[in-house]
Every structure is written in structure tokens, then in C-alpha cells.
Short mmCIF file of C-alpha atoms and ligand atoms in Angstrom, two decimals:
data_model
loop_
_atom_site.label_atom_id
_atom_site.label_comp_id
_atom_site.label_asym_id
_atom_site.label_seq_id
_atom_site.Cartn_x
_atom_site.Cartn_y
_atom_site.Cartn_z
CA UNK A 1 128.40 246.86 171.24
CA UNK A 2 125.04 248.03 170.07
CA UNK A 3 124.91 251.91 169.95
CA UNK A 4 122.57 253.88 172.29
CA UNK A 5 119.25 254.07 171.11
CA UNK A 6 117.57 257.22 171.01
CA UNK A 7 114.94 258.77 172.95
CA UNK A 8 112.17 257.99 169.88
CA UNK A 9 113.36 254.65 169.28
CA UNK A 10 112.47 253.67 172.79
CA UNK A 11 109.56 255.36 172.59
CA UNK A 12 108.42 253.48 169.21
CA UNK A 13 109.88 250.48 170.44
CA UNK A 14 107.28 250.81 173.41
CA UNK A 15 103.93 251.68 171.06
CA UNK A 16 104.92 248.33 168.94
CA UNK A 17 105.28 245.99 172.06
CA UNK A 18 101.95 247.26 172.85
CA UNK A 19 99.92 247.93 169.81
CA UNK A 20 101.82 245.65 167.19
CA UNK A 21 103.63 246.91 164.19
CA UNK A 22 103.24 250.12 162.85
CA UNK A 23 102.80 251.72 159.14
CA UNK A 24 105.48 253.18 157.68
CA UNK A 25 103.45 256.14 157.36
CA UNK A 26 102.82 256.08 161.20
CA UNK A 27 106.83 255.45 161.92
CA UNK A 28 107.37 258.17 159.66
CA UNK A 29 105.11 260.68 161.15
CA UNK A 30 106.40 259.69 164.48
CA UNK A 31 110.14 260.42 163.66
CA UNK A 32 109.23 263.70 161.85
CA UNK A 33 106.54 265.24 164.05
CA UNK A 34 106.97 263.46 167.65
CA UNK A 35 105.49 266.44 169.91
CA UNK A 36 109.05 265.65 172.38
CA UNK A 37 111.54 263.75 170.01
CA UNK A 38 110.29 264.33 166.45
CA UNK A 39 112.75 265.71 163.86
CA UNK A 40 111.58 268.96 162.91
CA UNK A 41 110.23 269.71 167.09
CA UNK A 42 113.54 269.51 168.17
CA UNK A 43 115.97 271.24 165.66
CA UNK A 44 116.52 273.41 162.91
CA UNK A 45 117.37 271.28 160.09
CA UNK A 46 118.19 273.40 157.40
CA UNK A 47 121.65 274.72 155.74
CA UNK A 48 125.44 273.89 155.28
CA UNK A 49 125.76 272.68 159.15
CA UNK A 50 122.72 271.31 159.07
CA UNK A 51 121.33 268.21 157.20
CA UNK A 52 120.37 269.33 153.89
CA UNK A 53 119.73 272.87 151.73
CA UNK A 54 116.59 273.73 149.90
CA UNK A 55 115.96 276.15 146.87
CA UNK A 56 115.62 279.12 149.11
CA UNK A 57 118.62 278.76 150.79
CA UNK A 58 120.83 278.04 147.66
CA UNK A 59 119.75 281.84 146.66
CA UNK A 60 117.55 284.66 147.18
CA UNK A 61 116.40 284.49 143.64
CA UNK A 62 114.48 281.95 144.43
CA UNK A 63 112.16 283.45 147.19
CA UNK A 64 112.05 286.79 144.48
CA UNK A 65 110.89 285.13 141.92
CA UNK A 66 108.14 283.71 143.99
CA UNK A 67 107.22 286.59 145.12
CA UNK A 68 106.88 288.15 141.48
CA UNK A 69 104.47 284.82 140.92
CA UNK A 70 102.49 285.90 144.25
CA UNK A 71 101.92 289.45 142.79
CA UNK A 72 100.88 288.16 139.29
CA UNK A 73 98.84 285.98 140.80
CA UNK A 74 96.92 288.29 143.35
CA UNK A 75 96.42 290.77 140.38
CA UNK A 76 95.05 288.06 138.35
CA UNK A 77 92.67 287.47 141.63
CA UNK A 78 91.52 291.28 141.27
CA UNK A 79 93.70 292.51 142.98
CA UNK A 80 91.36 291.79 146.22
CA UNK A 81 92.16 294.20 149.07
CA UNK A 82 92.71 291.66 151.41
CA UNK A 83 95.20 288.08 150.77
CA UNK A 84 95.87 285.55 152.88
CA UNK A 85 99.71 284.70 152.11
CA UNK A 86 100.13 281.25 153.21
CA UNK A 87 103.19 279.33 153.33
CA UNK A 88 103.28 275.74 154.90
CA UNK A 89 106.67 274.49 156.03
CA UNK A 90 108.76 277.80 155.92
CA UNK A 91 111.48 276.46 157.01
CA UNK A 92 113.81 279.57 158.18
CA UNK A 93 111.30 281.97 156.57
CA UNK A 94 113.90 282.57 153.78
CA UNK A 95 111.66 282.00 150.61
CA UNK A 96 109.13 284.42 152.66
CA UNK A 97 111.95 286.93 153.17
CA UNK A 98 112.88 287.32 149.85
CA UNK A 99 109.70 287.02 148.21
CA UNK A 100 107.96 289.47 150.83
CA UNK A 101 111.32 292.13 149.65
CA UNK A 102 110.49 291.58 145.62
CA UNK A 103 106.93 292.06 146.33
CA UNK A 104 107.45 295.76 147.96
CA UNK A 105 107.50 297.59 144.43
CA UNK A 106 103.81 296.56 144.59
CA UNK A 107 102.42 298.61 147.16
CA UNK A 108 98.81 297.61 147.12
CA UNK A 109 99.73 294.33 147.43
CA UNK A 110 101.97 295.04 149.94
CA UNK A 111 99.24 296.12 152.16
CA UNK A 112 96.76 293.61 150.99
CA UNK A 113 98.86 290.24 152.32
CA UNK A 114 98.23 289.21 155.98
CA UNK A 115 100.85 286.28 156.21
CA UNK A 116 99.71 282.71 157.82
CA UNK A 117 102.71 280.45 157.81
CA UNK A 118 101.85 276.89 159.24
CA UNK A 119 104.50 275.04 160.67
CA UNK A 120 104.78 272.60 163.20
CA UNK A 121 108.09 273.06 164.50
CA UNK A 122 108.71 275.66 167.84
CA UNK A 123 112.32 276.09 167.13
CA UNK A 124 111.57 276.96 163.44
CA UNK A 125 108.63 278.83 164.52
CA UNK A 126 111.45 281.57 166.10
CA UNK A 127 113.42 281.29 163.54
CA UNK A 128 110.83 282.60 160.99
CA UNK A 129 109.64 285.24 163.13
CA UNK A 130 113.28 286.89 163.85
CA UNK A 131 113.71 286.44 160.01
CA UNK A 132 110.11 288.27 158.74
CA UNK A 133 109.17 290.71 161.78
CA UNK A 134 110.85 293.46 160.37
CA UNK A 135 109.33 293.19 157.02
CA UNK A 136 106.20 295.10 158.17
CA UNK A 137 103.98 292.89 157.42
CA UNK A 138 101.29 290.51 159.92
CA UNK A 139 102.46 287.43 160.30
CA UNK A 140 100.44 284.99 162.14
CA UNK A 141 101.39 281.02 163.26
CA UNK A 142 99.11 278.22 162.65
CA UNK A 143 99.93 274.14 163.73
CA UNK A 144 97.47 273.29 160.36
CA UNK A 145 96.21 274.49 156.91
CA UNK A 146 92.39 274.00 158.53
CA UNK A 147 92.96 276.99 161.04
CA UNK A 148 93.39 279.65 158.44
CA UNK A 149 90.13 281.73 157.71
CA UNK A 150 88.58 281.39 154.17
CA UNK A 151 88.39 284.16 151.49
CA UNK A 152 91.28 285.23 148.82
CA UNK A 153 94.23 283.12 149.57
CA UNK A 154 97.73 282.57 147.77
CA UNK A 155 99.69 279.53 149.55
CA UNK A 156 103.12 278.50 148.42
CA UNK A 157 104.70 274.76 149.91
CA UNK A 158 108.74 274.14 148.86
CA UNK A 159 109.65 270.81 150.18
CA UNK A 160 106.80 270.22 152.28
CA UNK A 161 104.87 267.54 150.71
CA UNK A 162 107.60 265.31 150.42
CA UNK A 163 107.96 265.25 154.76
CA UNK A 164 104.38 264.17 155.10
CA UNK A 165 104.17 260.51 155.95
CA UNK A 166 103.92 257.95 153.18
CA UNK A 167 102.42 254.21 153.30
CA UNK A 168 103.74 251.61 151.24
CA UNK A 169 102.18 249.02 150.42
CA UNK A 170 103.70 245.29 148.66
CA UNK A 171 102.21 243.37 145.95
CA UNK A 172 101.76 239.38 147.10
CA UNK A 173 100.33 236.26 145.93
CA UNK A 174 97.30 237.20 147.80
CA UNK A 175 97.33 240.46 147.14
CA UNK A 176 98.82 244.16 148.56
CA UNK A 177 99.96 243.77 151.97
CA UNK A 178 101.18 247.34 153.57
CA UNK A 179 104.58 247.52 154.43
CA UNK A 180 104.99 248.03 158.87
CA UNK A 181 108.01 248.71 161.57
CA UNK A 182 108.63 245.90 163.50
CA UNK A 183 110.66 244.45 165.98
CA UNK A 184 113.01 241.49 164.12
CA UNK A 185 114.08 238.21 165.91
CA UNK A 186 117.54 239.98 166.51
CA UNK A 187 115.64 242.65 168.71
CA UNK A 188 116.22 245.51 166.20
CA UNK A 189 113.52 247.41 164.02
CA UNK A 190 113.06 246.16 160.37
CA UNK A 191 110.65 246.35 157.92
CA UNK A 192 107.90 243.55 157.60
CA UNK A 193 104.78 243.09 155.95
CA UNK A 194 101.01 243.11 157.85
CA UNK A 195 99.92 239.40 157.49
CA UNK A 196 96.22 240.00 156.50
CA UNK A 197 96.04 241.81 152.63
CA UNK A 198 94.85 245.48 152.11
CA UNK A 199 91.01 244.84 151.40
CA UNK A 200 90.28 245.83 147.96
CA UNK A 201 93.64 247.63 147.16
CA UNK A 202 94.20 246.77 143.63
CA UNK A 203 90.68 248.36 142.54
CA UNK A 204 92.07 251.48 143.90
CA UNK A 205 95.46 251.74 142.67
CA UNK A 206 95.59 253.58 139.03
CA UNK A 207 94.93 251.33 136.10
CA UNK A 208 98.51 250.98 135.00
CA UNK A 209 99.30 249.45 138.10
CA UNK A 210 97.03 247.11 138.99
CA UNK A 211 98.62 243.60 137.41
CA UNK A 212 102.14 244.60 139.24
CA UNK A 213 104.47 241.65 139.58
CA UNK A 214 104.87 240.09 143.39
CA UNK A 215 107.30 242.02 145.27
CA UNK A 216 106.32 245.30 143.89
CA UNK A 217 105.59 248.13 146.34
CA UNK A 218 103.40 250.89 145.81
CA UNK A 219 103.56 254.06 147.72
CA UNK A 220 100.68 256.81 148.68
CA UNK A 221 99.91 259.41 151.28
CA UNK A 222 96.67 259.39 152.39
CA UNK A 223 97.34 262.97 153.84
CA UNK A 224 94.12 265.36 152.89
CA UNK A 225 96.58 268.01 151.93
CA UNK A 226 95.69 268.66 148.18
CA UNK A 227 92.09 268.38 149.08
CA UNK A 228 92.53 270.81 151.93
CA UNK A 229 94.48 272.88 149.22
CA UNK A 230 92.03 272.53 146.29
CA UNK A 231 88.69 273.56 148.59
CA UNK A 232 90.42 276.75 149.57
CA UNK A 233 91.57 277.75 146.19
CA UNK A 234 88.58 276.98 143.91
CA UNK A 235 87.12 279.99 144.17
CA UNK A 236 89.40 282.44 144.89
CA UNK A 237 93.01 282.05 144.94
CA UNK A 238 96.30 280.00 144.05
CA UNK A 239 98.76 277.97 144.88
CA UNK A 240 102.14 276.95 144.46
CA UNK A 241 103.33 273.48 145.02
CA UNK A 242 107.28 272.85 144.51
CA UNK A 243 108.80 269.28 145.84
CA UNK A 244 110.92 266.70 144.31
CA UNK A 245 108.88 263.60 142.95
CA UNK A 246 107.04 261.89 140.11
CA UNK A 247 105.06 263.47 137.70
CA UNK A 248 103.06 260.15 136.82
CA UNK A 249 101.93 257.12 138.21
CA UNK A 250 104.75 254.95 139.55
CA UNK A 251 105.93 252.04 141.49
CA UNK A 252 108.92 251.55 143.88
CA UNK A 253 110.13 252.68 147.36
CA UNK A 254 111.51 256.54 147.54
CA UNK A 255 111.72 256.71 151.38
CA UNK A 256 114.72 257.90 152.08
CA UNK A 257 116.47 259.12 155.25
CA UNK A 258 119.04 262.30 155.20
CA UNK A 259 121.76 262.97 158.05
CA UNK A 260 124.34 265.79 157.60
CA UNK A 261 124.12 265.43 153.90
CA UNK A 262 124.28 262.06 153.48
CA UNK A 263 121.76 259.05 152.99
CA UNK A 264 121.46 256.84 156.39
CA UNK A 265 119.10 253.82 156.83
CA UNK A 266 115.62 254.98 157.77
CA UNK A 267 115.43 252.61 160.80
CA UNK A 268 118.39 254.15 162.63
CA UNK A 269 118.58 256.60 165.05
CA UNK A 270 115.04 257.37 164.43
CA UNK A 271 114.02 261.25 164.98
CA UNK A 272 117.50 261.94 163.93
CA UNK A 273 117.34 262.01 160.49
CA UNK A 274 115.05 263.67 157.95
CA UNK A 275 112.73 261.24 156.02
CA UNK A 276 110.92 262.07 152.90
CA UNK A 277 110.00 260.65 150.03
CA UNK A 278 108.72 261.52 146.50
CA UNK A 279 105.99 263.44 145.78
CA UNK A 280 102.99 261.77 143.36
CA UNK A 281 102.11 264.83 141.53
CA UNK A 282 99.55 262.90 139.95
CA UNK A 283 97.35 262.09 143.48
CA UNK A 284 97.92 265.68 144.15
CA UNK A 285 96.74 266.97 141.25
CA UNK A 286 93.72 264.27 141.02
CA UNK A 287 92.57 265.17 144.53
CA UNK A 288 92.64 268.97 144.02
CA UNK A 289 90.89 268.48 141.04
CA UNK A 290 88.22 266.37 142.37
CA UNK A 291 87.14 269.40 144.63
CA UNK A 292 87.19 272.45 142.12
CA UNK A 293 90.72 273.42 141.71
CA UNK A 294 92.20 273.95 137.90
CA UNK A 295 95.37 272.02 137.73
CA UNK A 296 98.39 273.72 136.01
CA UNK A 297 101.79 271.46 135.49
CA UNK A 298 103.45 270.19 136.67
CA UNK A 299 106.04 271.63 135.02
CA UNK A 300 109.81 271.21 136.30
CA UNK A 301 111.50 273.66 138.52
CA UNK A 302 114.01 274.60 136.00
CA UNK A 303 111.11 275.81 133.43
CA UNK A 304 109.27 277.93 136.40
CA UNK A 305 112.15 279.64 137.30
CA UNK A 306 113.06 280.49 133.56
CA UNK A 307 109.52 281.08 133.16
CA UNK A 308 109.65 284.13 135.62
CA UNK A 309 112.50 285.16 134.73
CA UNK A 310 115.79 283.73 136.43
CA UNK A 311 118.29 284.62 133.58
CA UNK A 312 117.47 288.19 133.51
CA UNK A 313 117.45 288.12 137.33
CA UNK A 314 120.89 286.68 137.68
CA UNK A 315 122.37 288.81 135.16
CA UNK A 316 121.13 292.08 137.19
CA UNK A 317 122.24 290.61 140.63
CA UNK A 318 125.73 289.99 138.83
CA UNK A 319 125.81 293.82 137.15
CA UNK A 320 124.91 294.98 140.80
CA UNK A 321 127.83 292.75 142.21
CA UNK A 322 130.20 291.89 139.69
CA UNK A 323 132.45 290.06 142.60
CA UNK A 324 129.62 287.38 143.43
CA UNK A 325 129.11 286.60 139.83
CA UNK A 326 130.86 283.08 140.50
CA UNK A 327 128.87 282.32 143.21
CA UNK A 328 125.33 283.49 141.50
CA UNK A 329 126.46 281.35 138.14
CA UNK A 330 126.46 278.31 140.79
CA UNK A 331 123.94 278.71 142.07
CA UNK A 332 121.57 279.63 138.78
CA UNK A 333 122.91 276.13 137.59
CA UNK A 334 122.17 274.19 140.93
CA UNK A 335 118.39 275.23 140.70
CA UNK A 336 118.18 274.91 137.14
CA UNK A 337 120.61 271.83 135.63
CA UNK A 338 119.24 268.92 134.82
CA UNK A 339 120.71 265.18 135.41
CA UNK A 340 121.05 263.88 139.16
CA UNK A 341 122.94 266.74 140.69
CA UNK A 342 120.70 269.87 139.65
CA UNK A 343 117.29 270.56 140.86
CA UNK A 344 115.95 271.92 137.54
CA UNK A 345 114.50 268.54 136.37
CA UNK A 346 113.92 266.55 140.15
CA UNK A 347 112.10 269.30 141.08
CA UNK A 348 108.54 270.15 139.96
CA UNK A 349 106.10 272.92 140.50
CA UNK A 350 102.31 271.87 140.32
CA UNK A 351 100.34 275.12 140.93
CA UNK A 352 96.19 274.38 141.84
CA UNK A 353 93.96 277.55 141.48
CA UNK A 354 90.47 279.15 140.89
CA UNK A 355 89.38 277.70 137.36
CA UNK A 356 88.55 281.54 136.93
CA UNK A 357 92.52 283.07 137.08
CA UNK A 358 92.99 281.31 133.30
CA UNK A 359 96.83 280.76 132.98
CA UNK A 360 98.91 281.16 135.74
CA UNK A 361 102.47 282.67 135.10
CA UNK A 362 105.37 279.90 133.91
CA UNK A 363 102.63 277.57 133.42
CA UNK A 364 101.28 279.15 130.22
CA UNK A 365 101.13 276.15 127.77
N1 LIG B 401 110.04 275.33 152.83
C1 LIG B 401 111.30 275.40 153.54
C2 LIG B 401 111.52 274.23 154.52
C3 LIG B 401 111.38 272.83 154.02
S1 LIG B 401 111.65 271.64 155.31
C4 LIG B 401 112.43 275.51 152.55
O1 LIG B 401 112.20 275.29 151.38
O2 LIG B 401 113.55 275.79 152.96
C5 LIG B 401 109.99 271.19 155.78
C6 LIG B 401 109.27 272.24 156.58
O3 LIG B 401 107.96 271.76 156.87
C7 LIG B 401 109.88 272.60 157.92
O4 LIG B 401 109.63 273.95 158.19
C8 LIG B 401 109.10 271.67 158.87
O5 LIG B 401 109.18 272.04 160.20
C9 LIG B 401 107.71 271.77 158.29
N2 LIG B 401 106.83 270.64 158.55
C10 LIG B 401 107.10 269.33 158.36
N3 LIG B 401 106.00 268.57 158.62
C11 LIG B 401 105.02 269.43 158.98
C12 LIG B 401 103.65 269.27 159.34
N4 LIG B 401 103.11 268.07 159.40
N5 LIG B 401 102.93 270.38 159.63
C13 LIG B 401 103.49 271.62 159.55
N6 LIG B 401 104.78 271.83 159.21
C14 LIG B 401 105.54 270.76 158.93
#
């Protein structure tokens, strides 16, 4: 018997009858960000019972040494009186937390950062602020990166790039078709291919690319993000970019779907699974550049963190609290080892900022 489908299936199911297939990038955004049924609206995704653990919630030294970056960073800036402190996709407001607490021994810039944290999701929303409103500082909510005033601005994004939507796009005889959601013969979704070409896609694709053998797929965001990111950085500020991903040009399908730790088929159960894919460093970095930003990195995750400092951090956590020395061992090695299992590699930090600042911290080549 065919299992019960779910609220957003239906209601996908509904906008193809009507409109005809979708983009994976629309399908995607649909599952992740429905304003009733989307994946992050509805729940809070994040930790052991939930469906998968970031950085900041592996350890607090993560958040900390973030928040030494931040201060580093500001003073670099000037030290400017006031900073906005953006952070988009905060998840449970963990990396905030702890990086907010290592930042206190700087006073001034204690009282400099006003906090803007722009998430989408409600539930996480309350979750952030019952996690941060005791820290003393202003906090304030924002649905998009386009709400938050200008002037001196740090923003820090850990897995956030990789949940905006993606396009994909597959090489043909007549040229890059993108990649939709349909609704097969059997009456279930699958994955099909738009019948009319991608105008002109091969002139835009990066060199390297462009004589791909048929069947290859391609995939891009065509989110402004990095733009967004670049234009408020340029001239005075930073920022911190930290996802999984590429760090050159590539080819192939990353989208992948996540349920209670495990990989699941993107088409099923939609809403009820995270989807991301990688991150293209290299469009990031090429679009923030294009509007002013200096590019530093990417460098991977495992070289930032030693870069601020991680061994001598875990070493005084474990003199503090000789009985968790086990468990802060693990988890130095799960944000640092290389190979398939450790984020220290995967993981990459790009960091955009005002061509001004020189070299950032970690990044210095
Ligand atoms: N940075 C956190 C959480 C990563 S999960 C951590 O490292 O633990 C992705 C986060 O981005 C969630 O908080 C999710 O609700 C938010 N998010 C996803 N898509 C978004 C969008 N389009 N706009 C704003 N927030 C979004």
C-alpha cells in the first residue's frame, strides 16, 4: 500500500498539476521554507534526537573561537563603537551563545555589538531567544539579510548556504536542459528534464566546464546571497562563511536529503527531511568579489580552527575538567580530522571583508 503522503507533497503535487514541473531549486525551497509545511517552519531540526548535528553543537569551542575571530575582526575594523553582529541561520543560537561568552573579556566590544540574527524559522526563532536573552546583549529578528541597517557589520553563516535552494541543470545533445519535479507515469514524483534547453547556458558556465560529456549535470544557486554579503562588507566589515562544499569548479549532483541521521531519497516525504547540497565556494567568492569584497580562503575548517587556536583551547577546557577530557578529545577530532568522517577537511571557511582590514585571522597566507 502506498504510504500517506504528506501535507507538502499534496501541496506540490497541486502547484505541478497546475503550473507544470518545477525546478529543483523551487522543490527545494518549497520543502525547506514552505510558510505551513516547510522543514525548518515546522521543527527544530538540530541535535542527537533530531536529524543531524552541526559544529556548534559538537562543542562550545567552536562558537568561542568564533567569537575570538569576531573581536579580532571588529578591532581590525577600528574598533567602531557600534557593530552589527549578524548571524544568518542560528540554528539554536548555540554558536551565538558561546561566542557572545568568549567575547565578554572584551568589554568595548561587548557594548559595541547589537545582534541581528536572520532566520526564517518561528520555532527556532524561540529557541534562540531563550538561549541568548540573558547574555545582555540586543538581539533583534530579521526574515532576510536586506532588512538589516548598513554601517560596521560582522556576519557569521555555519551551515546556511548549503540549505538555500540549488538548480541543476543536465548536459544534452542539444544542450543544458535544467533538471524539474514531476509527476511520473506511475503517479509518483521523479526527476525529469524541461524539454526546451537553457538558452545560452554553456557561455555561462566556467570555462572548464563548458565541453562536459552528455549526461553531465551542473549545479548553481542563483541565490543573491554573496552579493548581498559582499555590498555590506566592502567597506566596513567581515564575514565568516563556514559550510561543507567545493572549493573549485565542479560537476555532479550533491543534493542530498537527511532524516534522523541518515540519507533518504529527496522525493519522499517531502518537508520531512533536510535537503542541502554543496556549497560552490568559487560562485561565492566570484560574486562577492564582483561587488567590492576582498576574498580570503577558503581555507578548510580544520586549519581555521587551529588557526585560532583550538589545541590550546582544548587543552585548557581539559586542565579545567580533567573528567571530560575524553569527551573534549572527541570532539577536537570530529571538527578537525580529515577523511569522510571528520569535518576538518569537508568543511571550509571562506571569509569576504573590507579590502581595507588586510589579513583576517586563520586566513593569513
Ligand atoms: N547555524 C546553525 C544552524 C544550521 S541549520 C548551526 O550551525 O547549528 C540552517 C539554519 O538556517 C536554520 O536555523 C534554518 O532555520 C535557517 N534557514 C534555512 N533557510 C533559511 C532562509 N532561507 N532564510 C533564513 N534562515 C534560513
Amino acid at each position: 500500500m502506498a504510504e500517506e503522503r504528506s501535507p507538502l507533497e499534496n501541496a506540490i503535487r497541486r502547484l505541478i498539476a497546475i503550473a507544470g514541473p518545477m525546478s529543483i531549486a523551487e522543490y527545494m525551497r518549497l520543502c525547506l521554507t514552505h510558510p505551513q509545511y516547510g522543514y525548518y517552519v515546522t521543527r527544530d531540526p538540530l541535535g542527537a534526537h533530531g536529524d543531524f548535528v552541526t559544529a556548534p553543537e559538537v562543542s562550545q569551542m567552536f562558537g568561542e573561537l568564533i567569537g575570538v575571530w569576531m573581536v579580532a575582526v571588529w578591532q581590525q575594523m577600528g574598533s567602531p563603537e557600534n557593530v552589527r553582529v549578524v548571524e544568518l541561520g542560528p540554528g539554536r543560537g548555540t554558536l551565538m551563545s558561546d561566542a557572545l561568552r568568549a567575547a565578554k573579556v572584551a568589554a568595548d566590544f561587548y557594548a559595541a555589538a547589537v545582534v541581528h540574527l536572520v532566520e526564517i524559522s518561528p520555532k527556532l526563532q524561540q529557541v534562540q531567544q531563550q538561549r541568548l536573552e540573558s547574555l545582555g546583549v540586543p538581539i533583534l529578528w530579521h526574515s532576510v539579510l536586506a532588512e538589516i541597517p548598513s554601517g560596521p557589520t560582522i556576519i557569521i553563516a555555519n551551515e546556511f548556504v548549503d540549505a538555500l535552494p540549488v538548480h541543476q541543470a543536465i548536459k544534452q545533445a542539444d544542450g543544458w536542459h535544467e533538471r524539474v519535479v514531476e509527476i511520473a507515469p506511475s503517479g509518483e514524483l521523479a526527476i525529469g528534464i524541461a524539454r526546451d534547453p537553457l538558452p545560452h547556458f554553456e557561455a555561462t558556465l566556467p570555462r572548464g566546464l563548458r565541453q562536459s560529456p552528455v549526461g553531465s549535470v551542473y549545479e548553481w544557486r542563483s541565490d543573491t546571497v554573496a552579493l548581498e554579503i559582499g555590498r555590506r562588507v566592502r567597506t566596513d566589515g567581515a564575514a565568516l562563511i563556514i559550510d561543507y562544499g567545493h572549493a573549485w569548479y565542479g560537476l555532479g549532483e550533491t543534493l542530498q536529503a537527511v532524516t534522523g541521521h541518515s540519507f533518504t531519497d529527496p522525493l519522499r516525504a517531502p518537508g520531512e527531511a533536510d535537503l542541502t547540497a554543496h556549497v560552490d565556494f568559487a560562485a561565492l567568492a566570484q560574486s562577492a568579489q564582483i561587488i567590492g569584497g576582498r576574498i580570503h580562503g577558503p581555507i578548510s575548517q580544520r586549519d581555521l580552527l587551529r588557526g585560532l587556536g583550538i589545541d590550546q583551547r582544548a587543552a585548557a577546557l581539559k586542565a579545567r575538567a580533567p573528567e571530560r577530557a575524553a569527551e573534549i578529545d572527541q570532539a577536537l577530532a570530529r571538527l578537525t580530522a580529515t577523511g569522510p568522517r571528520g569535518m576538518g577537511e569537508l568543511f571550509k571557511a571562506l571569509a569576504i571583508a573590507d579590502p581595507k582590514l588586510g589579513e583576517l585571522p586563520a586566513f593569513e597566507t
